[in-house]
Structures are given as structure tokens and as C-alpha cells.
């Protein structure tokens, strides 16, 4: 057996089991008719454990460590009388008001995985009471339920109300299951790094070295209400995705509102009474609840030929309605997605006509129908919030957005770079449009990530400084292969980086930005 240890009387120890590697602990009761309580808390895996007793040799006494070591060597090989055994992941205990003297031995085994556990043994259970007592009704009540909030209430622990011991309550929220112990919660919260630090079999280590086992020492006594903010909970680890589990300790209140939850989502709530003197805890009976659904979306009315700005929250959706006044043969929907791609669905009187992903500027022409009503559903990106502009019209010549080539990149010619100029090219279309080019000096460490953040295509030249403007020009070509223009930007500083932007401006004054281009002038010429 690795790490055969003596359990101290009246102190909880935290330790670690390797899978399929049994561990044995000893505990001495020196006199007959002694009360005895042993509590075993599995943390993140079921345990098999049994408690047995053997007679102490006649000459044995509990004085000094030497006799006990000899006793252990004498009887480690013997099997004692089994008093109790358990298999599972509940916090389980053996209690006896009158136990014989002897060497008690606790054998533990985890067959599922490497795991943490805690053990507490005492011969004075009446006076110790290290674990907070549960009230006669240990359930958590859900007293109110909203779309993003749940209010919980519970009866106080008699340890706090009657014995006046310092008790604080810790609430744990997650979407998977209820927890049976606070140490199971802490094992889950610190699973990313705790197992990396677990001792190797055969090495000596102190069972009292709590930090070694990944048990957080801090009493996270946050008083926040709206607490599902990622920065306040658990440990941020870069290597693995964060555990979707939140723990908040709220002092000795008996009611708490959990906020910042997601609508129409099932959450599991656990509550632990923690004795702040001993840091030992007892679990109330956990509960679960489903938050209410999101309120029905308001529908925005689209006016014929008028551009409407739409903002969609991350993973959100918006509904728009278009009801043309006059009879019409065709309807044109023009969509300009400012950031990431958005999903568009169009239904005419309930029938699905269009379902597409839109990046940049897209135009859809649909067949009309007398007195028809169109419902547009726009679904945002998973990456972040979406912004877009949408125009619906029954007049085909009413085109507000400029036409764009398929490729909206700006190409820079490396061989034509000088110390004071760069030469670039971009594509146009068969339609005559106005193009304006702007420049901005940036730091040398300006990177793709920063460029991405500035990729809002809907921000027009009107948001730029006048000094950034290089020039504006009109161009187009009936031959789409030849619809390309080049421009040399002069008056730049040697060895400097610049961000270049090209805006194409439509007849209605609406502009679309091409993809920004980072260029650098030569340092030496």
C-alpha cells in the first residue's frame, strides 16, 4: 500500500487515489466504549471503502509513534473484523456511540479514475460537530423564476441559528447535474491543473498539504448578485475550455437571486453550508429549474426603398416585415452585412422563398404577388454581434447599395514599393461607381487581430479624418476582366506601416468598404 497513514483524531484530511491502487489508513481507539464517527467524502469519482477493526496487542499503548509503527507492521497483513462498507459517490459515514478499543483500518479504492477524497474521524463526535448541521427540511426552494434570473431560498443551518457558529452559504450553478459535496465542485473547478500536480505513486507527501491537491484555499466570499461573469469564478486556464460551473459564497443570507442566466435553459443549483472556522461543509438537497423563454421578438416594418439599420446580439435573431402598398411583379432585397456573415430567410405569406448566408453586399430578386406580405428573419453570427443594413423595394431601378466585385481585396505590388510610396490595385464592376482611397499610419506591431476589429464595412468615409484621404475617382468597365484600377500613394515616410482603405460609394450615397490592406514603405532606398 502506498502512503499508509495514521488519521489524526478530529481533523479532516484531503488525499488522492490513483485508479485501482488501494490506500489504507489507520486510526487508534485506546479504550473500550468510546464513541466513534468516520466520514468519507468522495470528490469527483465513486469510491469503495470499508472500515474494520483489529485488537491491539496486549503491550500496546498509544504513546509515541514507535509502538504504533510496530503494531502496523505486525498486523497490516491481517484482516480485521469488518464494521461497515460502502460503494458510491455519496458523503457516507459510520457512527457508533460505543466502540471497542483497537486499531481501526480504513481501506479505500477508486476503480473509475484517479480522484481526490476527504476523510474525517473523531472519538468526540458530540463536542466536535465540525460539519454544519442541516435543518429538518434541507431542500432549496425556487421562489421565483424569470428569463435570466432564479431566486432561491433555504432554511438556515441549526449550527448557525442555535449554536451561533460562523456559517456561510455557498451556491453552485451548472448545466449538467447536481453535486453531492463541495469538494466535488472544487475538484471539477480545478480539474485542469490539479491532476497535473498530483503526486506520483511511491513518493512521500503530506496528506495535510491541501494546496498540493488542487483544493482552492480562498473562501470565495463574493457578494455579487449578477455573478455569472467569467472573470470572477473558477480558474482561468489557457490550455482547456473553462468548466461551465460557477460557485459563489454569500455570507449567512437565506435567500439569493442568481442573475445573468440564459433564457429557456435548465440549470442545477446546489447549496453548501460551510463552517468558516473548520472550512468543512454539508450539502443541502440540490434542485434544478428551467429559466423562462425569451419574450417574442418584435417585428420591424421595412419601408419601400428605405435603408434600415439592424443590430443583432451574438447568436441572436431579428424579424422584419415588408408589406408593399402597390401591386408588384418583383421584390428586391439588398443586404449589406457590416461584420461577419449573417443568415437571411425570406417567407412570402408563410412560404419559404430564400435561405442564404450573406457576407458583404448581396442582392436578391424574388417574384412578387398581389397583396403579399414578406417576413424576413436575420440570424446573427456565433462569433459576436452582427450589424447590417437592409433595403426592400418593389422598384427594380431603386438600387441604394453599390455593386461589388466578388473579390474585395486590395492588392499591393511589392516590387513597386519605395521609401515614400506604395502602389495598389483593386477590382471594380460594370457599373460606374465612385471610389475613395484613405490611408492611416499604424504602429509596426499592428496585427491581423486589430485589423479584424476595424473591419466594419458599414463605416463610411464620413468617419475618417480629412488628412487620411488620398483621392476619389470614378471607374468601371463593360468588360469585367478589365474592371481593375491601380493607384500610387505618395508622400509616405520611409520604413513606416500604413493601413489602406478603399470605399465604393453608390448612387444613393451609401458606401461599402473593401478589405483593409496593411502596407509598409521601404526603409532604405
Short mmCIF file of C-alpha atoms in Angstrom, two decimals:
data_model
loop_
_atom_site.label_atom_id
_atom_site.label_comp_id
_atom_site.label_asym_id
_atom_site.label_seq_id
_atom_site.Cartn_x
_atom_site.Cartn_y
_atom_site.Cartn_z
CA UNK A 1 0.00 0.00 0.00
CA UNK A 2 1.31 3.42 -0.92
CA UNK A 3 1.25 6.08 1.76
CA UNK A 4 -0.21 4.08 4.66
CA UNK A 5 -1.06 6.84 7.12
CA UNK A 6 -2.50 7.48 10.51
CA UNK A 7 -5.69 9.56 10.55
CA UNK A 8 -5.46 12.24 13.26
CA UNK A 9 -8.34 12.44 15.73
CA UNK A 10 -10.68 15.35 14.95
CA UNK A 11 -9.01 16.70 11.78
CA UNK A 12 -10.16 16.33 8.19
CA UNK A 13 -7.53 15.18 5.74
CA UNK A 14 -7.55 15.55 1.96
CA UNK A 15 -5.82 12.95 -0.17
CA UNK A 16 -5.56 11.39 -3.59
CA UNK A 17 -6.22 7.93 -5.03
CA UNK A 18 -4.77 6.53 -8.21
CA UNK A 19 -7.15 4.29 -10.11
CA UNK A 20 -7.12 0.66 -8.97
CA UNK A 21 -4.45 1.46 -6.34
CA UNK A 22 -5.90 0.85 -2.84
CA UNK A 23 -4.98 3.05 0.09
CA UNK A 24 -5.13 2.15 3.77
CA UNK A 25 -5.43 4.48 6.76
CA UNK A 26 -5.17 3.61 10.48
CA UNK A 27 -6.92 5.07 13.47
CA UNK A 28 -6.34 4.06 17.11
CA UNK A 29 -9.09 3.79 19.76
CA UNK A 30 -7.38 3.18 23.10
CA UNK A 31 -10.33 2.46 25.40
CA UNK A 32 -13.47 0.36 25.11
CA UNK A 33 -16.91 2.02 24.87
CA UNK A 34 -15.50 5.02 23.04
CA UNK A 35 -17.81 6.95 20.64
CA UNK A 36 -16.53 6.91 17.06
CA UNK A 37 -17.52 8.72 13.84
CA UNK A 38 -15.80 8.32 10.47
CA UNK A 39 -16.87 10.37 7.43
CA UNK A 40 -15.59 9.74 3.89
CA UNK A 41 -16.26 12.37 1.18
CA UNK A 42 -15.64 11.23 -2.43
CA UNK A 43 -14.75 14.23 -4.59
CA UNK A 44 -15.13 13.51 -8.29
CA UNK A 45 -15.48 9.72 -8.59
CA UNK A 46 -17.31 6.93 -6.72
CA UNK A 47 -15.26 5.18 -4.02
CA UNK A 48 -15.31 1.75 -2.45
CA UNK A 49 -14.39 1.87 1.22
CA UNK A 50 -14.61 -0.35 4.27
CA UNK A 51 -13.87 0.12 7.94
CA UNK A 52 -12.57 -2.81 10.01
CA UNK A 53 -11.08 -3.23 13.47
CA UNK A 54 -8.36 -5.43 14.96
CA UNK A 55 -7.44 -5.95 18.59
CA UNK A 56 -4.46 -4.04 19.86
CA UNK A 57 -1.61 -6.25 21.10
CA UNK A 58 -1.58 -6.51 24.92
CA UNK A 59 1.53 -4.43 25.49
CA UNK A 60 0.41 -1.72 23.07
CA UNK A 61 -0.23 1.77 24.18
CA UNK A 62 -0.93 4.77 22.05
CA UNK A 63 2.06 6.66 23.46
CA UNK A 64 4.77 7.66 20.99
CA UNK A 65 4.91 6.81 17.34
CA UNK A 66 7.28 3.86 17.72
CA UNK A 67 4.84 1.30 19.19
CA UNK A 68 2.20 2.24 16.66
CA UNK A 69 4.61 1.77 13.78
CA UNK A 70 5.48 -1.69 15.13
CA UNK A 71 1.79 -2.54 15.55
CA UNK A 72 1.12 -1.52 11.98
CA UNK A 73 3.90 -3.75 10.74
CA UNK A 74 2.62 -6.67 12.83
CA UNK A 75 -0.96 -6.53 11.65
CA UNK A 76 -1.00 -4.83 8.25
CA UNK A 77 -1.14 -8.32 6.76
CA UNK A 78 -4.05 -9.44 8.95
CA UNK A 79 -7.68 -8.85 8.09
CA UNK A 80 -9.73 -7.39 10.92
CA UNK A 81 -13.48 -7.59 11.67
CA UNK A 82 -15.43 -5.59 9.08
CA UNK A 83 -17.70 -2.96 10.67
CA UNK A 84 -19.00 -1.08 7.64
CA UNK A 85 -18.55 -0.88 3.88
CA UNK A 86 -19.87 1.43 1.19
CA UNK A 87 -19.64 1.81 -2.59
CA UNK A 88 -20.76 5.02 -4.34
CA UNK A 89 -20.23 8.76 -4.52
CA UNK A 90 -22.36 9.93 -1.58
CA UNK A 91 -20.82 11.50 1.51
CA UNK A 92 -21.19 8.47 3.80
CA UNK A 93 -20.38 7.97 7.46
CA UNK A 94 -20.03 5.34 10.15
CA UNK A 95 -21.21 6.35 13.61
CA UNK A 96 -21.06 4.31 16.81
CA UNK A 97 -21.84 5.57 20.31
CA UNK A 98 -19.75 2.78 21.85
CA UNK A 99 -16.79 1.26 20.04
CA UNK A 100 -14.24 -1.27 21.31
CA UNK A 101 -10.60 -0.35 21.63
CA UNK A 102 -8.46 -1.45 18.74
CA UNK A 103 -6.63 -0.50 15.60
CA UNK A 104 -9.22 0.67 13.08
CA UNK A 105 -8.33 0.39 9.48
CA UNK A 106 -9.95 2.25 6.57
CA UNK A 107 -9.40 0.82 3.06
CA UNK A 108 -10.25 2.97 0.05
CA UNK A 109 -10.30 2.15 -3.67
CA UNK A 110 -11.30 4.02 -6.82
CA UNK A 111 -11.96 1.76 -9.81
CA UNK A 112 -13.16 4.53 -12.13
CA UNK A 113 -10.33 7.09 -12.26
CA UNK A 114 -7.67 8.94 -10.29
CA UNK A 115 -9.54 11.00 -7.72
CA UNK A 116 -9.47 13.22 -4.65
CA UNK A 117 -11.27 12.38 -1.40
CA UNK A 118 -11.53 13.58 2.21
CA UNK A 119 -11.60 11.62 5.46
CA UNK A 120 -12.59 12.75 8.95
CA UNK A 121 -12.50 10.62 12.09
CA UNK A 122 -13.20 11.57 15.69
CA UNK A 123 -13.70 9.96 19.11
CA UNK A 124 -15.60 13.04 20.38
CA UNK A 125 -18.38 13.46 17.79
CA UNK A 126 -20.78 15.17 20.22
CA UNK A 127 -18.46 18.03 21.11
CA UNK A 128 -16.69 18.30 17.71
CA UNK A 129 -19.57 18.83 15.28
CA UNK A 130 -17.21 20.11 12.56
CA UNK A 131 -19.77 19.64 9.78
CA UNK A 132 -22.64 22.13 9.79
CA UNK A 133 -25.97 20.51 10.68
CA UNK A 134 -28.81 20.53 8.14
CA UNK A 135 -32.27 21.90 9.04
CA UNK A 136 -35.22 19.46 9.32
CA UNK A 137 -36.14 20.43 5.72
CA UNK A 138 -32.83 20.53 3.83
CA UNK A 139 -34.31 21.38 0.41
CA UNK A 140 -33.62 24.50 -1.66
CA UNK A 141 -36.81 26.25 -2.81
CA UNK A 142 -37.10 28.09 -6.12
CA UNK A 143 -39.22 31.09 -5.08
CA UNK A 144 -39.27 32.94 -8.40
CA UNK A 145 -38.25 32.26 -11.97
CA UNK A 146 -37.50 34.72 -14.78
CA UNK A 147 -35.87 34.62 -18.20
CA UNK A 148 -32.40 35.34 -16.83
CA UNK A 149 -32.90 35.08 -13.04
CA UNK A 150 -33.78 32.44 -10.47
CA UNK A 151 -34.41 33.26 -6.78
CA UNK A 152 -33.53 30.55 -4.25
CA UNK A 153 -34.43 30.29 -0.56
CA UNK A 154 -33.50 27.75 2.14
CA UNK A 155 -33.83 27.18 5.86
CA UNK A 156 -30.82 28.14 7.99
CA UNK A 157 -28.48 25.54 9.42
CA UNK A 158 -29.11 24.95 13.17
CA UNK A 159 -25.32 25.24 13.57
CA UNK A 160 -25.73 28.93 12.70
CA UNK A 161 -29.14 29.71 14.24
CA UNK A 162 -28.84 27.73 17.51
CA UNK A 163 -25.13 27.11 18.13
CA UNK A 164 -24.16 30.55 16.77
CA UNK A 165 -21.21 29.09 14.86
CA UNK A 166 -19.84 31.11 11.92
CA UNK A 167 -21.60 29.61 8.89
CA UNK A 168 -21.58 30.88 5.34
CA UNK A 169 -23.59 29.56 2.41
CA UNK A 170 -22.06 28.78 -0.96
CA UNK A 171 -24.20 28.30 -4.06
CA UNK A 172 -23.05 26.31 -7.08
CA UNK A 173 -24.68 26.66 -10.51
CA UNK A 174 -24.09 24.46 -13.55
CA UNK A 175 -25.95 22.97 -16.52
CA UNK A 176 -25.02 19.28 -16.10
CA UNK A 177 -26.01 17.75 -12.75
CA UNK A 178 -26.23 18.29 -9.01
CA UNK A 179 -23.15 17.87 -6.80
CA UNK A 180 -23.05 15.89 -3.56
CA UNK A 181 -20.13 17.69 -1.93
CA UNK A 182 -18.26 20.96 -2.14
CA UNK A 183 -15.06 19.04 -2.70
CA UNK A 184 -16.63 17.51 -5.86
CA UNK A 185 -17.28 21.08 -7.03
CA UNK A 186 -13.72 22.18 -6.24
CA UNK A 187 -12.27 19.11 -7.97
CA UNK A 188 -14.29 19.99 -11.08
CA UNK A 189 -13.31 23.67 -10.94
CA UNK A 190 -9.64 22.86 -10.63
CA UNK A 191 -9.57 19.70 -12.77
CA UNK A 192 -7.48 21.49 -15.40
CA UNK A 193 -4.43 21.89 -13.21
CA UNK A 194 -4.99 19.75 -10.11
CA UNK A 195 -4.31 16.45 -11.87
CA UNK A 196 -1.10 17.80 -13.33
CA UNK A 197 0.18 18.33 -9.78
CA UNK A 198 -0.93 15.02 -8.30
CA UNK A 199 1.91 13.19 -6.57
CA UNK A 200 3.44 10.16 -8.24
CA UNK A 201 2.89 6.76 -6.54
CA UNK A 202 5.57 5.88 -4.04
CA UNK A 203 6.66 9.44 -3.33
CA UNK A 204 6.25 10.72 0.20
CA UNK A 205 3.93 13.65 0.64
CA UNK A 206 1.94 15.13 3.48
CA UNK A 207 -1.79 14.45 3.49
CA UNK A 208 -2.13 17.93 5.02
CA UNK A 209 -0.64 19.66 2.00
CA UNK A 210 -4.07 20.80 0.80
CA UNK A 211 -2.79 23.14 -1.90
CA UNK A 212 -0.95 20.18 -3.41
CA UNK A 213 -4.26 18.57 -4.26
CA UNK A 214 -5.74 21.49 -6.11
CA UNK A 215 -8.21 22.46 -3.39
CA UNK A 216 -8.60 26.24 -3.53
CA UNK A 217 -7.64 27.74 -0.20
CA UNK A 218 -9.51 31.01 -0.69
CA UNK A 219 -13.03 31.36 0.64
CA UNK A 220 -14.54 32.93 -2.44
CA UNK A 221 -16.81 35.20 -0.44
CA UNK A 222 -18.01 37.25 -3.41
CA UNK A 223 -21.09 39.30 -2.68
CA UNK A 224 -22.05 39.84 -6.32
CA UNK A 225 -25.64 39.31 -7.41
CA UNK A 226 -25.07 39.26 -11.15
CA UNK A 227 -22.29 36.82 -10.82
CA UNK A 228 -22.12 34.75 -13.98
CA UNK A 229 -19.34 36.97 -15.25
CA UNK A 230 -16.49 34.75 -16.43
CA UNK A 231 -13.70 36.66 -14.71
CA UNK A 232 -14.94 36.12 -11.14
CA UNK A 233 -15.15 32.34 -10.97
CA UNK A 234 -13.04 29.25 -11.10
CA UNK A 235 -9.57 29.43 -12.52
CA UNK A 236 -8.94 30.70 -15.99
CA UNK A 237 -6.77 28.19 -17.76
CA UNK A 238 -5.48 28.67 -21.25
CA UNK A 239 -4.97 25.02 -22.13
CA UNK A 240 -8.56 23.75 -21.82
CA UNK A 241 -12.01 25.27 -22.19
CA UNK A 242 -13.33 26.64 -18.92
CA UNK A 243 -15.59 24.43 -16.85
CA UNK A 244 -19.13 25.80 -17.12
CA UNK A 245 -19.56 25.78 -13.36
CA UNK A 246 -19.92 28.74 -11.02
CA UNK A 247 -19.56 28.97 -7.26
CA UNK A 248 -20.42 32.00 -5.15
CA UNK A 249 -20.34 32.35 -1.37
CA UNK A 250 -22.88 34.83 0.01
CA UNK A 251 -22.32 35.01 3.78
CA UNK A 252 -25.19 33.94 6.04
CA UNK A 253 -28.19 35.11 3.96
CA UNK A 254 -31.02 32.62 3.36
CA UNK A 255 -32.24 33.97 0.04
CA UNK A 256 -30.32 34.72 -3.14
CA UNK A 257 -31.12 35.74 -6.72
CA UNK A 258 -28.94 34.20 -9.41
CA UNK A 259 -28.78 36.50 -12.42
CA UNK A 260 -27.21 36.66 -15.91
CA UNK A 261 -28.58 33.22 -16.83
CA UNK A 262 -29.64 32.22 -20.34
CA UNK A 263 -33.36 32.07 -21.20
CA UNK A 264 -35.05 28.67 -21.71
CA UNK A 265 -32.09 26.77 -20.18
CA UNK A 266 -32.04 24.13 -17.43
CA UNK A 267 -29.71 24.88 -14.50
CA UNK A 268 -28.79 22.79 -11.46
CA UNK A 269 -28.44 24.57 -8.10
CA UNK A 270 -26.54 23.21 -5.10
CA UNK A 271 -26.10 24.83 -1.75
CA UNK A 272 -23.46 24.13 0.87
CA UNK A 273 -23.30 25.31 4.47
CA UNK A 274 -19.63 25.95 5.28
CA UNK A 275 -18.25 26.26 8.80
CA UNK A 276 -15.75 29.09 8.29
CA UNK A 277 -13.73 28.02 11.37
CA UNK A 278 -13.11 24.47 10.16
CA UNK A 279 -13.74 25.06 6.41
CA UNK A 280 -15.86 21.87 6.47
CA UNK A 281 -19.17 21.78 4.65
CA UNK A 282 -22.51 19.97 4.38
CA UNK A 283 -24.66 19.78 1.24
CA UNK A 284 -28.33 20.75 1.18
CA UNK A 285 -30.59 18.75 -1.19
CA UNK A 286 -29.91 20.25 -4.62
CA UNK A 287 -32.58 21.37 -7.07
CA UNK A 288 -32.94 22.31 -10.73
CA UNK A 289 -35.06 24.78 -12.69
CA UNK A 290 -35.54 25.92 -16.28
CA UNK A 291 -35.46 29.65 -16.97
CA UNK A 292 -38.37 31.17 -18.88
CA UNK A 293 -38.31 31.55 -22.65
CA UNK A 294 -37.19 34.73 -24.37
CA UNK A 295 -40.05 37.15 -25.00
CA UNK A 296 -41.43 37.02 -28.53
CA UNK A 297 -39.42 39.16 -30.93
CA UNK A 298 -40.81 42.49 -32.05
CA UNK A 299 -41.09 42.74 -35.82
CA UNK A 300 -39.58 45.78 -37.56
CA UNK A 301 -41.54 47.24 -40.51
CA UNK A 302 -39.49 47.86 -43.68
CA UNK A 303 -40.44 50.86 -45.83
CA UNK A 304 -40.18 50.59 -49.63
CA UNK A 305 -36.81 51.89 -50.86
CA UNK A 306 -35.56 52.96 -47.41
CA UNK A 307 -32.40 51.54 -45.82
CA UNK A 308 -32.93 50.09 -42.31
CA UNK A 309 -30.05 49.54 -39.85
CA UNK A 310 -30.25 46.27 -37.90
CA UNK A 311 -28.21 45.24 -34.84
CA UNK A 312 -28.27 41.58 -33.75
CA UNK A 313 -26.79 40.25 -30.50
CA UNK A 314 -24.36 37.32 -30.67
CA UNK A 315 -26.30 34.19 -31.73
CA UNK A 316 -29.48 36.34 -31.73
CA UNK A 317 -32.15 36.84 -34.39
CA UNK A 318 -34.31 39.72 -35.69
CA UNK A 319 -37.59 39.68 -37.61
CA UNK A 320 -38.57 42.27 -40.23
CA UNK A 321 -41.79 42.62 -42.21
CA UNK A 322 -42.28 44.11 -45.67
CA UNK A 323 -45.82 44.74 -46.94
CA UNK A 324 -45.68 46.58 -50.30
CA UNK A 325 -48.53 49.01 -50.81
CA UNK A 326 -48.84 48.69 -54.60
CA UNK A 327 -49.17 45.57 -56.72
CA UNK A 328 -45.75 44.40 -57.88
CA UNK A 329 -44.07 41.81 -60.08
CA UNK A 330 -40.73 41.65 -58.30
CA UNK A 331 -39.28 42.44 -54.90
CA UNK A 332 -35.60 43.20 -54.41
CA UNK A 333 -33.91 42.69 -51.03
CA UNK A 334 -30.44 44.27 -50.74
CA UNK A 335 -28.43 43.23 -47.67
CA UNK A 336 -25.13 44.67 -46.52
CA UNK A 337 -23.54 42.68 -43.65
CA UNK A 338 -21.08 45.01 -41.94
CA UNK A 339 -19.10 42.42 -39.95
CA UNK A 340 -19.39 38.60 -40.10
CA UNK A 341 -21.75 36.56 -42.24
CA UNK A 342 -25.45 36.60 -41.32
CA UNK A 343 -28.21 34.15 -42.26
CA UNK A 344 -31.23 35.56 -44.10
CA UNK A 345 -34.57 33.80 -44.60
CA UNK A 346 -37.46 35.34 -46.53
CA UNK A 347 -41.01 33.95 -46.44
CA UNK A 348 -43.86 35.21 -48.59
CA UNK A 349 -47.20 34.60 -46.87
CA UNK A 350 -45.57 31.77 -44.87
CA UNK A 351 -43.85 30.09 -47.85
CA UNK A 352 -40.02 29.96 -47.69
CA UNK A 353 -38.55 31.68 -50.78
CA UNK A 354 -34.96 32.26 -49.69
CA UNK A 355 -32.45 30.95 -47.13
CA UNK A 356 -28.85 32.14 -47.57
CA UNK A 357 -25.70 33.19 -45.77
CA UNK A 358 -24.68 36.78 -46.58
CA UNK A 359 -21.22 38.32 -46.39
CA UNK A 360 -20.59 41.84 -47.66
CA UNK A 361 -23.25 43.09 -50.07
CA UNK A 362 -25.83 40.77 -51.66
CA UNK A 363 -28.96 41.42 -53.70
CA UNK A 364 -31.89 39.01 -54.00
CA UNK A 365 -34.69 39.40 -56.52
CA UNK A 366 -37.88 37.50 -55.73
CA UNK A 367 -41.09 37.09 -57.69
CA UNK A 368 -43.89 39.29 -56.37
CA UNK A 369 -47.53 38.57 -55.70
CA UNK A 370 -50.51 40.89 -55.24
CA UNK A 371 -51.11 41.90 -51.60
CA UNK A 372 -48.25 39.64 -50.49
CA UNK A 373 -46.51 40.14 -47.13
CA UNK A 374 -42.86 39.21 -46.64
CA UNK A 375 -41.32 38.10 -43.34
CA UNK A 376 -37.52 38.38 -43.11
CA UNK A 377 -35.59 36.51 -40.40
CA UNK A 378 -31.98 37.56 -39.81
CA UNK A 379 -29.77 35.33 -37.66
CA UNK A 380 -26.51 36.69 -36.24
CA UNK A 381 -23.03 35.23 -36.07
CA UNK A 382 -21.79 32.87 -33.33
CA UNK A 383 -18.55 34.87 -33.08
CA UNK A 384 -20.04 38.17 -31.97
CA UNK A 385 -22.69 40.83 -32.51
CA UNK A 386 -23.80 41.47 -36.10
CA UNK A 387 -24.62 44.75 -37.80
CA UNK A 388 -26.23 45.06 -41.19
CA UNK A 389 -28.19 47.34 -43.48
CA UNK A 390 -31.20 46.06 -45.39
CA UNK A 391 -33.32 47.60 -48.13
CA UNK A 392 -36.51 46.17 -49.66
CA UNK A 393 -38.08 47.66 -52.76
CA UNK A 394 -40.62 46.85 -55.49
CA UNK A 395 -38.89 49.32 -57.89
CA UNK A 396 -36.05 47.45 -59.59
CA UNK A 397 -34.11 50.62 -60.54
CA UNK A 398 -34.06 51.81 -56.92
CA UNK A 399 -30.63 50.38 -56.09
CA UNK A 400 -29.18 52.02 -52.97
CA UNK A 401 -26.12 49.83 -52.38
CA UNK A 402 -23.22 49.96 -54.82
CA UNK A 403 -22.44 46.76 -56.73
CA UNK A 404 -19.28 44.98 -55.61
CA UNK A 405 -16.87 42.60 -57.32
CA UNK A 406 -16.62 39.09 -55.83
CA UNK A 407 -13.10 39.84 -54.60
CA UNK A 408 -12.91 42.96 -52.39
CA UNK A 409 -9.24 42.66 -51.50
CA UNK A 410 -6.69 45.40 -52.20
CA UNK A 411 -3.51 44.10 -53.87
CA UNK A 412 -0.14 45.76 -53.12
CA UNK A 413 2.78 45.46 -55.58
CA UNK A 414 5.85 44.63 -53.54
CA UNK A 415 8.33 45.42 -56.34
CA UNK A 416 6.88 48.92 -56.78
CA UNK A 417 7.37 49.87 -53.10
CA UNK A 418 9.69 52.83 -52.47
CA UNK A 419 10.68 54.75 -49.35
CA UNK A 420 7.85 57.26 -49.90
CA UNK A 421 5.21 55.44 -51.97
CA UNK A 422 3.25 52.22 -52.46
CA UNK A 423 1.26 51.05 -55.50
CA UNK A 424 -2.01 49.16 -55.09
CA UNK A 425 -4.82 47.81 -57.27
CA UNK A 426 -8.44 46.77 -56.73
CA UNK A 427 -11.33 45.45 -58.79
CA UNK A 428 -14.44 47.35 -59.85
CA UNK A 429 -17.62 46.31 -61.70
CA UNK A 430 -19.50 47.07 -64.94
CA UNK A 431 -21.39 49.79 -63.10
CA UNK A 432 -19.82 53.26 -62.87
CA UNK A 433 -19.06 53.97 -59.21
CA UNK A 434 -17.06 56.46 -57.19
CA UNK A 435 -14.06 55.02 -55.29
CA UNK A 436 -12.23 56.85 -52.50
CA UNK A 437 -8.92 55.68 -51.02
CA UNK A 438 -7.78 56.53 -47.49
CA UNK A 439 -4.53 55.91 -45.61
CA UNK A 440 -3.59 55.83 -41.91
CA UNK A 441 -0.18 55.35 -40.33
CA UNK A 442 -0.13 52.47 -37.78
CA UNK A 443 2.47 51.00 -35.39
CA UNK A 444 4.84 48.29 -36.61
CA UNK A 445 3.22 45.81 -34.21
CA UNK A 446 -0.26 46.39 -35.71
CA UNK A 447 -1.57 42.89 -36.38
CA UNK A 448 -4.33 40.96 -38.16
CA UNK A 449 -6.41 40.81 -34.96
CA UNK A 450 -6.56 44.61 -34.72
CA UNK A 451 -7.31 44.82 -38.44
CA UNK A 452 -10.22 42.39 -37.96
CA UNK A 453 -11.71 44.58 -35.24
CA UNK A 454 -11.80 47.51 -37.66
CA UNK A 455 -13.48 45.57 -40.45
CA UNK A 456 -16.90 47.20 -40.03
CA UNK A 457 -17.70 47.62 -43.73
CA UNK A 458 -20.59 49.98 -42.98
CA UNK A 459 -18.44 52.76 -41.54
CA UNK A 460 -18.13 55.25 -44.38
CA UNK A 461 -15.57 57.90 -45.34
CA UNK A 462 -17.52 60.39 -43.21
CA UNK A 463 -16.00 58.70 -40.11
CA UNK A 464 -12.43 59.37 -41.34
CA UNK A 465 -10.13 62.36 -40.78
CA UNK A 466 -9.76 64.65 -43.79
CA UNK A 467 -5.99 64.21 -43.61
CA UNK A 468 -6.43 60.42 -44.23
CA UNK A 469 -7.95 60.98 -47.68
CA UNK A 470 -5.70 60.25 -50.67
CA UNK A 471 -8.11 60.74 -53.61
CA UNK A 472 -11.50 59.83 -55.12
CA UNK A 473 -12.06 58.62 -58.71
CA UNK A 474 -14.79 57.11 -60.90
CA UNK A 475 -14.21 53.97 -62.95
CA UNK A 476 -15.94 50.94 -64.49
CA UNK A 477 -15.51 48.62 -67.48
CA UNK A 478 -18.07 46.81 -69.61
CA UNK A 479 -15.50 44.02 -69.87
CA UNK A 480 -15.46 42.63 -66.32
CA UNK A 481 -11.93 41.23 -66.87
CA UNK A 482 -10.64 44.78 -67.33
CA UNK A 483 -12.51 46.37 -64.40
CA UNK A 484 -9.35 46.92 -62.40
CA UNK A 485 -7.61 50.13 -61.39
CA UNK A 486 -4.19 50.91 -59.92
CA UNK A 487 -3.11 53.83 -57.80
CA UNK A 488 0.23 55.01 -56.42
CA UNK A 489 0.05 56.63 -52.98
CA UNK A 490 2.88 59.11 -52.49
CA UNK A 491 4.23 61.32 -49.70
CA UNK A 492 4.73 58.47 -47.21
CA UNK A 493 7.53 58.17 -44.60
CA UNK A 494 10.36 55.60 -45.03
CA UNK A 495 10.07 52.32 -43.08
CA UNK A 496 6.55 53.05 -41.85
CA UNK A 497 3.38 50.89 -41.85
CA UNK A 498 0.10 52.19 -43.26
CA UNK A 499 -3.44 50.82 -43.31
CA UNK A 500 -5.15 51.46 -46.66
CA UNK A 501 -8.93 51.51 -47.17
CA UNK A 502 -10.96 51.76 -50.37
CA UNK A 503 -14.61 52.87 -50.18
CA UNK A 504 -17.04 52.41 -53.07
CA UNK A 505 -19.92 54.89 -52.98
CA UNK A 506 -23.30 54.09 -54.58
CA UNK A 507 -25.78 56.46 -56.23
CA UNK A 508 -27.77 56.79 -53.01
CA UNK A 509 -24.60 57.85 -51.14
CA UNK A 510 -24.31 54.50 -49.34
CA UNK A 511 -20.68 53.33 -49.10
CA UNK A 512 -19.08 49.91 -48.74
CA UNK A 513 -15.51 49.38 -47.51
CA UNK A 514 -13.17 46.92 -49.21
CA UNK A 515 -10.93 44.71 -47.03
CA UNK A 516 -8.25 46.85 -45.36
CA UNK A 517 -4.67 46.40 -46.56
CA UNK A 518 -1.56 46.75 -44.40
CA UNK A 519 1.47 48.07 -46.38
CA UNK A 520 4.98 49.14 -45.41
CA UNK A 521 7.34 51.52 -47.20
CA UNK A 522 10.99 50.59 -47.75
CA UNK A 523 13.39 51.74 -45.04
CA UNK A 524 16.41 52.24 -47.32
CA UNK A 525 16.32 53.26 -50.97
#
